[in-house]
Short mmCIF file of C-alpha atoms in Angstrom, two decimals:
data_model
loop_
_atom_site.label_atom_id
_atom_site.label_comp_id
_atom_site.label_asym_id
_atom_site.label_seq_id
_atom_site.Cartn_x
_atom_site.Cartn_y
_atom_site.Cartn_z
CA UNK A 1 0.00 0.00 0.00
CA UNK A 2 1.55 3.62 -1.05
CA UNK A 3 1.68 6.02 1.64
CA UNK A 4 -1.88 7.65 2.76
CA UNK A 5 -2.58 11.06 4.87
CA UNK A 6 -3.77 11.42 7.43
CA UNK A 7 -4.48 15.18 8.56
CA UNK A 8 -0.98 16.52 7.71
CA UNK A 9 0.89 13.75 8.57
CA UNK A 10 1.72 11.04 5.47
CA UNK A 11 1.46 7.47 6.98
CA UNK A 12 2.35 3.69 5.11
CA UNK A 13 0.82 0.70 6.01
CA UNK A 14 2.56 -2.34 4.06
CA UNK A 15 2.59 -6.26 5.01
CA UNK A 16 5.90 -8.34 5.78
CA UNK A 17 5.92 -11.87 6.67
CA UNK A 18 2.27 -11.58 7.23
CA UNK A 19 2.34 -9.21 9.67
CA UNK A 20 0.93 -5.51 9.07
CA UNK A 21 3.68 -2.56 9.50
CA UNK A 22 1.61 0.97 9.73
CA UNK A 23 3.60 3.68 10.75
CA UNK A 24 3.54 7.60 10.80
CA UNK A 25 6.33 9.56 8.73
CA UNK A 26 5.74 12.23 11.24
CA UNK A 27 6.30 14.54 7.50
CA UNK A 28 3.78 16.82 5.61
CA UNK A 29 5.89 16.30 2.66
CA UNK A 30 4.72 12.84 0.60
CA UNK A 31 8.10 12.45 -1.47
CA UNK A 32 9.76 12.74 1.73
CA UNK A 33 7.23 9.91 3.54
CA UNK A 34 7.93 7.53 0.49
CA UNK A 35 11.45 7.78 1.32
CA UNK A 36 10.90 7.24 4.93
CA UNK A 37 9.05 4.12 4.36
CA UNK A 38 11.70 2.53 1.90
CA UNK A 39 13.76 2.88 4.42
CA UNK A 40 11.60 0.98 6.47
CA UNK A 41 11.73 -1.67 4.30
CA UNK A 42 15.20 -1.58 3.55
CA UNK A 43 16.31 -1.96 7.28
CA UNK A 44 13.43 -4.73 7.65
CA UNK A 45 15.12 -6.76 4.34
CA UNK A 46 18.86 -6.12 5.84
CA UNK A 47 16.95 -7.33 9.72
CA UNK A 48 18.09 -4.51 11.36
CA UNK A 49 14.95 -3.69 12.78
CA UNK A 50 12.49 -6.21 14.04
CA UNK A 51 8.36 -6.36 13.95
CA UNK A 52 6.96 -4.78 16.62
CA UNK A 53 5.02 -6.79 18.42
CA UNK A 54 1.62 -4.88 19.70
CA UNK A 55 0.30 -5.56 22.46
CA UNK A 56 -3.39 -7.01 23.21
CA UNK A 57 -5.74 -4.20 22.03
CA UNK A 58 -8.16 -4.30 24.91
CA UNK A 59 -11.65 -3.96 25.25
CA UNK A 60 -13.67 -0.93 25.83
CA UNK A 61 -14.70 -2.19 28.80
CA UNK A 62 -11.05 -3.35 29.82
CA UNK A 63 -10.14 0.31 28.73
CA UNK A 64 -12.51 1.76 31.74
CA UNK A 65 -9.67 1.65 34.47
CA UNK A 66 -7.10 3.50 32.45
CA UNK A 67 -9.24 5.76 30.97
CA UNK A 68 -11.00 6.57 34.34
CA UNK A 69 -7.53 7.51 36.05
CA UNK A 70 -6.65 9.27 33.09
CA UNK A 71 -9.49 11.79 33.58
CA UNK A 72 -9.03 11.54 37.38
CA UNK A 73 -5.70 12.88 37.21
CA UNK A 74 -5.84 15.32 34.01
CA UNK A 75 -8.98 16.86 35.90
CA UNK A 76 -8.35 16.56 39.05
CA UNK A 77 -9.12 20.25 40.05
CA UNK A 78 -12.85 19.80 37.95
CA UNK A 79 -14.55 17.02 40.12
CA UNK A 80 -18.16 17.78 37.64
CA UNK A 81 -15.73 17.04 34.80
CA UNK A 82 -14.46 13.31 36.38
CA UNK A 83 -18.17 12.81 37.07
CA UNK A 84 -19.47 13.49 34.13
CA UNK A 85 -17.30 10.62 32.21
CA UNK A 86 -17.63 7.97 34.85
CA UNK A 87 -20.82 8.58 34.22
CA UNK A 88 -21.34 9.02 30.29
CA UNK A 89 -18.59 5.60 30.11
CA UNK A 90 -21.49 3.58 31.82
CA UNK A 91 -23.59 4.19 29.26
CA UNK A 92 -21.84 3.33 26.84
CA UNK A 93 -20.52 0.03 28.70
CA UNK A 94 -24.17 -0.86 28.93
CA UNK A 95 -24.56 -1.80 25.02
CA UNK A 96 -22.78 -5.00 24.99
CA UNK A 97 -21.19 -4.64 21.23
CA UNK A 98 -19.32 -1.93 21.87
CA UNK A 99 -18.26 -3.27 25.97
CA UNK A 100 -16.82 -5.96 24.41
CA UNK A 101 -15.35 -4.57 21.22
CA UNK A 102 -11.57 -4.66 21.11
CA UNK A 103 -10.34 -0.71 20.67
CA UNK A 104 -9.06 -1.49 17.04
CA UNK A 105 -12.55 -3.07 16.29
CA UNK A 106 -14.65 0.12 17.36
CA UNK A 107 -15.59 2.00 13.34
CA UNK A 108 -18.12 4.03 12.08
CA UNK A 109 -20.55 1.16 11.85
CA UNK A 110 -20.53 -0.14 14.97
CA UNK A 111 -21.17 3.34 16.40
CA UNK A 112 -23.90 4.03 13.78
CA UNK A 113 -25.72 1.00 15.46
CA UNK A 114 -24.86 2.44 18.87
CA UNK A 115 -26.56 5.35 17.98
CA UNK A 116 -29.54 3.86 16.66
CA UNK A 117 -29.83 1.85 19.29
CA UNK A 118 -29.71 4.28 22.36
CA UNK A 119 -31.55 7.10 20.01
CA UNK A 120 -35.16 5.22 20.60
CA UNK A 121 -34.73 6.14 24.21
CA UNK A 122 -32.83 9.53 24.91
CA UNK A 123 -32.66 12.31 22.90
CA UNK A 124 -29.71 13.80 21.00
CA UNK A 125 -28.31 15.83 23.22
CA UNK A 126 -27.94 12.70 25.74
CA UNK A 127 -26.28 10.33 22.92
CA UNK A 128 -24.11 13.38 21.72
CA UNK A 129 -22.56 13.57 25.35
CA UNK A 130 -21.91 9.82 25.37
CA UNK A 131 -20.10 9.99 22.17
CA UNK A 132 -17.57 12.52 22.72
CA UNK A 133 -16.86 10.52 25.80
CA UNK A 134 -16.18 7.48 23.70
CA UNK A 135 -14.12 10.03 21.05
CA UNK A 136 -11.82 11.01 23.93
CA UNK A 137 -11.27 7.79 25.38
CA UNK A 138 -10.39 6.59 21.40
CA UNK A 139 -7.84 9.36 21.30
CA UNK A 140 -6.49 8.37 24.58
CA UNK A 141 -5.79 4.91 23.19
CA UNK A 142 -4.04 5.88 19.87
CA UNK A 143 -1.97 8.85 21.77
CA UNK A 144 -0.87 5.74 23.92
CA UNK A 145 -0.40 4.17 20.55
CA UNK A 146 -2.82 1.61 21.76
CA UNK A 147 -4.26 1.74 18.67
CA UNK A 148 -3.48 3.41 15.03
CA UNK A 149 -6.65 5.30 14.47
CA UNK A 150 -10.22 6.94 15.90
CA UNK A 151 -13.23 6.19 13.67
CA UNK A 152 -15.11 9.72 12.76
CA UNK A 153 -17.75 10.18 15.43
CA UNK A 154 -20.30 11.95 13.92
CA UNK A 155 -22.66 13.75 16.56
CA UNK A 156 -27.09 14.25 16.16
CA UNK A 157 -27.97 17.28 14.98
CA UNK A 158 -31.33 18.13 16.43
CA UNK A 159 -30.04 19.17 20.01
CA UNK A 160 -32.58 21.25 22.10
CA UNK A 161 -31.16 24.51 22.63
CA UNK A 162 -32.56 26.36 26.11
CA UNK A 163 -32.84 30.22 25.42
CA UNK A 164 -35.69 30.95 28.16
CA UNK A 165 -34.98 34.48 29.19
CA UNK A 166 -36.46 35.69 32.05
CA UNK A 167 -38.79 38.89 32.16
CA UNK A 168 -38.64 41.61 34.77
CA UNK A 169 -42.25 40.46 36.07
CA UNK A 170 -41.13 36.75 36.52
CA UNK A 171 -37.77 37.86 38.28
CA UNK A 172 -39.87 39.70 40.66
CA UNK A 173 -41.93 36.77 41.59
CA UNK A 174 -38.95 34.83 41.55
CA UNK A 175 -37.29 36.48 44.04
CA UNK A 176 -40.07 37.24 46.36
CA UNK A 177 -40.50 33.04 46.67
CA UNK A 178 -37.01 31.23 46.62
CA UNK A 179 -34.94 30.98 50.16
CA UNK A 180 -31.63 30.63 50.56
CA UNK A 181 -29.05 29.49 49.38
CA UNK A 182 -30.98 29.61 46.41
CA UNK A 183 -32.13 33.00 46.21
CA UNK A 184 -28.33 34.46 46.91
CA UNK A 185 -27.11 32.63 44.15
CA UNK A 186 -29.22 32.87 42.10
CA UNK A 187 -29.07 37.02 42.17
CA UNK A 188 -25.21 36.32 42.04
CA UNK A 189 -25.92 34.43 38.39
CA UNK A 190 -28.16 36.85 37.23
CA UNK A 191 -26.25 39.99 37.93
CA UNK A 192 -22.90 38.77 37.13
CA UNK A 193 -23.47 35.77 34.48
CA UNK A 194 -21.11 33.45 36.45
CA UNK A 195 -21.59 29.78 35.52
CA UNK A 196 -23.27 27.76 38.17
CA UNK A 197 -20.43 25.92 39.49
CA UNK A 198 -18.09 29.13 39.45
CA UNK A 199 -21.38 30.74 41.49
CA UNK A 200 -20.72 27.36 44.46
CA UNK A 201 -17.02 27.43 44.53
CA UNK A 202 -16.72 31.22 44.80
CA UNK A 203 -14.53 31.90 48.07
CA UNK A 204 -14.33 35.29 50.25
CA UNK A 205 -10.67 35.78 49.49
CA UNK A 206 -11.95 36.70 45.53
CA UNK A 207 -14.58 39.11 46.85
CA UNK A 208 -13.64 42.48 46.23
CA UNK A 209 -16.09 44.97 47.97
CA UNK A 210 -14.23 48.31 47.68
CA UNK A 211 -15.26 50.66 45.04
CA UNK A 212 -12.90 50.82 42.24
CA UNK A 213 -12.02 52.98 39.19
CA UNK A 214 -14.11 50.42 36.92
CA UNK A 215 -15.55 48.77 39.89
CA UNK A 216 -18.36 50.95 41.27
CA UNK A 217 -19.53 48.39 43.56
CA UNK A 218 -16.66 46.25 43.61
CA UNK A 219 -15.71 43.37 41.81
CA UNK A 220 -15.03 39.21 42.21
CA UNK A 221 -12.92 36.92 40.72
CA UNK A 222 -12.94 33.81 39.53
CA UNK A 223 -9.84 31.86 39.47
CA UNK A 224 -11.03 28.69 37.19
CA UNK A 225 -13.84 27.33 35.09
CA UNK A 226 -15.06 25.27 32.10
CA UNK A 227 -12.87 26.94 29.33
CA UNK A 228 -9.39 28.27 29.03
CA UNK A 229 -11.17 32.06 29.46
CA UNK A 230 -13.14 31.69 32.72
CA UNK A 231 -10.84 33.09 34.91
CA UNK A 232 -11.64 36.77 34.73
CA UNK A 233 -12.87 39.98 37.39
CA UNK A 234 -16.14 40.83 36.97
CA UNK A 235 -17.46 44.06 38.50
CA UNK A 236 -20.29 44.01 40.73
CA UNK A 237 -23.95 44.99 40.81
CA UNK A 238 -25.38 47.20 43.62
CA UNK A 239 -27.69 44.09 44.98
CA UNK A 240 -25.13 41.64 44.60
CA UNK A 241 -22.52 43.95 47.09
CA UNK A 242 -25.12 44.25 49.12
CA UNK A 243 -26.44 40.75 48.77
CA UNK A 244 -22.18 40.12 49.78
CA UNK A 245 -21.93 42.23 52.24
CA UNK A 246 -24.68 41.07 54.29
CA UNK A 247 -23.56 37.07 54.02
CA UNK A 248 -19.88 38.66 55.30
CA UNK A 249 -21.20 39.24 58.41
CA UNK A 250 -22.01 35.36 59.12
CA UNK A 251 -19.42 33.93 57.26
CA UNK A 252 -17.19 31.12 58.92
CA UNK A 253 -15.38 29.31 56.27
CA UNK A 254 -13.80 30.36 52.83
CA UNK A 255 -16.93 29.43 50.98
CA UNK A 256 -18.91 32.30 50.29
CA UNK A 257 -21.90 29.53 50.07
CA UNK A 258 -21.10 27.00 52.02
CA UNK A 259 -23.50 24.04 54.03
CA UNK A 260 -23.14 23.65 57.69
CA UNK A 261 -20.51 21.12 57.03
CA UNK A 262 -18.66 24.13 55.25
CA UNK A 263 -18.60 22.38 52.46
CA UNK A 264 -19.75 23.47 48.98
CA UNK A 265 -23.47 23.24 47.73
CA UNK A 266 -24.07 20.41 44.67
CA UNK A 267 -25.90 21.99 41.86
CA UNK A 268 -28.35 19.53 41.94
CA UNK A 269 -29.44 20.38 45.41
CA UNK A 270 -29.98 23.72 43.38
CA UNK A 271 -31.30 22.40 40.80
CA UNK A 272 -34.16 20.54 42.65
CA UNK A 273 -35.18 24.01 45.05
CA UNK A 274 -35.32 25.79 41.34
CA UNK A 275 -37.53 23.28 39.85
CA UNK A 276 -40.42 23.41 42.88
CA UNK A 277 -40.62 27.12 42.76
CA UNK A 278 -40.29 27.11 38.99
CA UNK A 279 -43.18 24.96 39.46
CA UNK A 280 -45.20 26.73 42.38
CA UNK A 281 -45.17 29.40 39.47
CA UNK A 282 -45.78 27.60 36.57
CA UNK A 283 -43.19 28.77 34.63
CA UNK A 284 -41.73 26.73 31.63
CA UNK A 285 -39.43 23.74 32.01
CA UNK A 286 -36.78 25.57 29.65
CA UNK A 287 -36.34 27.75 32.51
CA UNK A 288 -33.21 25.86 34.70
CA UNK A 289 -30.76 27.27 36.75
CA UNK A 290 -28.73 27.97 34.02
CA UNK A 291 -31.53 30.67 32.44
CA UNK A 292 -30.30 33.24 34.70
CA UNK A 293 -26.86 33.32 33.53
CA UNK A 294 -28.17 33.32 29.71
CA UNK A 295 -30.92 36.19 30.97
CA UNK A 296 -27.86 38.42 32.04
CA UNK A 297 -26.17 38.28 28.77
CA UNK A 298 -29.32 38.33 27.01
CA UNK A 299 -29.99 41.74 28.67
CA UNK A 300 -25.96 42.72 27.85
CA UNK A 301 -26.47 42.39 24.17
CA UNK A 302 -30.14 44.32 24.72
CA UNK A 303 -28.50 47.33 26.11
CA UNK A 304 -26.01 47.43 23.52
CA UNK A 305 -23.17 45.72 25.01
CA UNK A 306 -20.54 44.68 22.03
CA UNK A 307 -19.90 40.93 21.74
CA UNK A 308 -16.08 41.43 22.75
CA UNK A 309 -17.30 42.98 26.39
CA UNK A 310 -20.07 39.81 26.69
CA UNK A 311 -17.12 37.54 25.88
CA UNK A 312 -15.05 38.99 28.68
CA UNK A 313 -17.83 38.94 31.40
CA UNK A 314 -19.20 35.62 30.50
CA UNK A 315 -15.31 34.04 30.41
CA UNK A 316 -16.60 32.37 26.79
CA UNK A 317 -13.86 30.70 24.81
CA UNK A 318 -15.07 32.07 21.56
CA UNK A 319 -16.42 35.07 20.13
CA UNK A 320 -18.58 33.14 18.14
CA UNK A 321 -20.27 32.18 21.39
CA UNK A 322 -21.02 36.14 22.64
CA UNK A 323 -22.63 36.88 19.03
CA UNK A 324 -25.12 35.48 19.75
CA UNK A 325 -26.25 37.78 22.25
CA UNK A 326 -25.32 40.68 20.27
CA UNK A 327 -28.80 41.46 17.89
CA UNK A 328 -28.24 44.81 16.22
CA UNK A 329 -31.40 46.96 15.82
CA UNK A 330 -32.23 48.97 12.80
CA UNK A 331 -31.71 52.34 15.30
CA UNK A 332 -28.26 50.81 16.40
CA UNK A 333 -27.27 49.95 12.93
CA UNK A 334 -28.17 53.75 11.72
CA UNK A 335 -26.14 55.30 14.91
CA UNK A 336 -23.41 53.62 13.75
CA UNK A 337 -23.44 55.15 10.08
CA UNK A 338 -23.81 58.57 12.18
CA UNK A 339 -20.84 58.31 13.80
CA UNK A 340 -18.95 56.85 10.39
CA UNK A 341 -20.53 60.70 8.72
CA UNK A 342 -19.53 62.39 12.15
CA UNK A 343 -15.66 61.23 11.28
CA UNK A 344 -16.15 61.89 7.89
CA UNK A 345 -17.02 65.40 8.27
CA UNK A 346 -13.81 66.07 10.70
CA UNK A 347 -12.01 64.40 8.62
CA UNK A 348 -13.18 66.62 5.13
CA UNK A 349 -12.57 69.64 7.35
CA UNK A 350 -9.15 68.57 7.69
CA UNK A 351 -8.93 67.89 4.49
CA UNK A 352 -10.47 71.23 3.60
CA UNK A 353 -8.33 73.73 5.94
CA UNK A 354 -4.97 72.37 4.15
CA UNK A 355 -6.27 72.64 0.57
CA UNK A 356 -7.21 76.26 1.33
CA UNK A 357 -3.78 77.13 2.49
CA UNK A 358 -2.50 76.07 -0.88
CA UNK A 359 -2.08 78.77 -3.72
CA UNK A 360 -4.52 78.70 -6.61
CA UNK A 361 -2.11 80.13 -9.10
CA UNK A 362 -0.44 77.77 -11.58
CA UNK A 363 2.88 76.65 -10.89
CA UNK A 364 4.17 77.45 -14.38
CA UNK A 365 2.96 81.24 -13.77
CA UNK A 366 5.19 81.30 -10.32
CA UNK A 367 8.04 80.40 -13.14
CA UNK A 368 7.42 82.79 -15.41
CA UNK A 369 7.28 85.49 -12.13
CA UNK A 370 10.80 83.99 -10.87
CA UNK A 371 12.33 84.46 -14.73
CA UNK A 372 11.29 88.25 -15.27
#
């Protein structure tokens, strides 16, 4: 077989004595990767090298151990994360085809009836998670050169998207039934748009109460989250420092919400106190905890907040991800052709002011002045 790519990288793949060589060139260049693999060949012929043997691909299911410790130790600091795997590998472990399918074995079509099969009881959203759990653990095994390559997961389209936003009215009532812990953090999501678990793990030592020059209320910060931007200062909201200050004065661990163990709350503690009043109210099921977050940047964009600013507050790891928010009005989109005119005019008086210091006279009659 003639060397293949794969991504950038040329491989070859080639049989001797009956047993399959596949290798990567490790070179973008394919005359380069031809010569790479007769060299292969040539030191095979001349036995200076000897077939590698591979070891036992294992199952998926024999995979679980390593895999788990892999994401117990790469995520240590992101016990949701480590969760969420254990818990997304179970599923998958509980279709027996691909528990007992060696690594190597796992392709498209095996997956295809995977999907299939779990599709006629969850929805897309729910196989989508388990997949990308099964396309990390893949990579895993071939950057452990476990095996050579990962099948292409394709995920559902067809995912519900949640994009309740919350009205003034229904905040109000909102407010005026939740307790606590709920009701602090939930005003701390909706005036700040922290994500739910930055909202739990949020200690006093990155609560900033002092005004500031950009801070009139203070700020907080949070030191991690779910993508490589969350860690960010985000200024504070007149409730919310008040809201802060007022749980200061009780406070007797580094959690700012913490149980009487002084421990942090789960979110689906949370979660359950929101769905009871969301249902005393009779409010839609779209609205979750998560509503409030997507209600503040909703409002952002309304007030004519630009997408850069939303990404910074929200800690998004794409722009692409604040756009959304950002829905230019007709009144918005003719303010901004004002101010393009209102430069234009400075600038054409500029313009103006050095072309009337310039002479009008022709430059051949200034000659003709200088030769008489």
């Amino acid at each position: 077989m003639a060397v293949y790519k794969r991504g950038k990288i040329w491989w070859y793949k080639f049989t001797w004595n009956g047993e399959p060589i596949r290798e990567s060139t490790k070179h973008t260049n394919k005359r380069v990767a031809e010569q790479v693999e007769a060299a292969h060949k040539t030191a095979l012929a001349k036995g200076e090298v000897g077939i590698r043997k591979r070891m036992p691909v294992p199952t998926l299911a024999g995979f679980k151990d390593q895999f788990t410790q892999a994401i117990e130790v790469r995520c240590a600091a992101k016990p949701r994360t480590v969760a969420f795997y254990k818990e997304k590998l179970t599923r998958l472990l509980e279709y027996p085809a691909l528990a007992c399918a060696q690594l190597d074995k796992i392709d498209e079509a095996l997956i295809e009836r995977y999907v299939q099969e779990r599709r006629r009881r969850v929805g897309p959203a729910t196989v989508n998670r388990q997949l990308a759990t099964l396309r990390r653990a893949l990579r895993l095994a071939q950057e452990w050169k476990i095996i050579d390559r990962v099948p292409r997961i394709r995920l559902l389209p067809g995912e519900r998207v949640r994009d309740f936003v919350l009205t003034r009215e229904q905040e109000k009532n909102y407010f005026a039934l939740v307790a606590n812990p709920l009701h602090d953090v939930a005003i701390l999501i909706l005036d700040t748009g922290l994500r739910i678990g930055e909202a739990l793990l949020l200690e006093w030592t990155d609560v900033h109460l002092d005004a500031g020059v950009d801070s009139r209320f203070g700020y907080l910060r949070v030191r991690d989250g779910k993508s490589r931007n969350a860690k960010r200062a985000v200024s504070l909201t007149g409730r919310v420092k008040a809201m802060l200050d007022e749980r200061s004065k009780t406070a007797s661990c580094p959690l700012v919400f913490a149980t009487v163990s002084h421990g942090p709350y789960r979110g689906t503690y949370l979660n359950r106190l929101h769905q009871k009043s969301r249902e005393t109210l009779k409010l839609p099921n779209d609205f979750v905890l998560h509503s409030l977050r997507h209600t503040m940047l909703t409002r952002l964009g309304e007030a004519g907040v630009d997408a850069f600013t939303i990404m910074r507050i929200a800690g998004h790891s794409s722009i692409m991800m604040s756009q959304r928010y950002v829905h230019p009005s007709s009144e918005a989109m003719g303010r901004a052709i004002e101010k393009l005119e209102a430069q234009n005019e400075v600038a054409m008086r500029g313009v103006g002011t050095i072309l009337g210091t310039m002479s009008t006279e022709p430059t051949f009659g200034v000659a003709d002045n200088q030769l008489q």
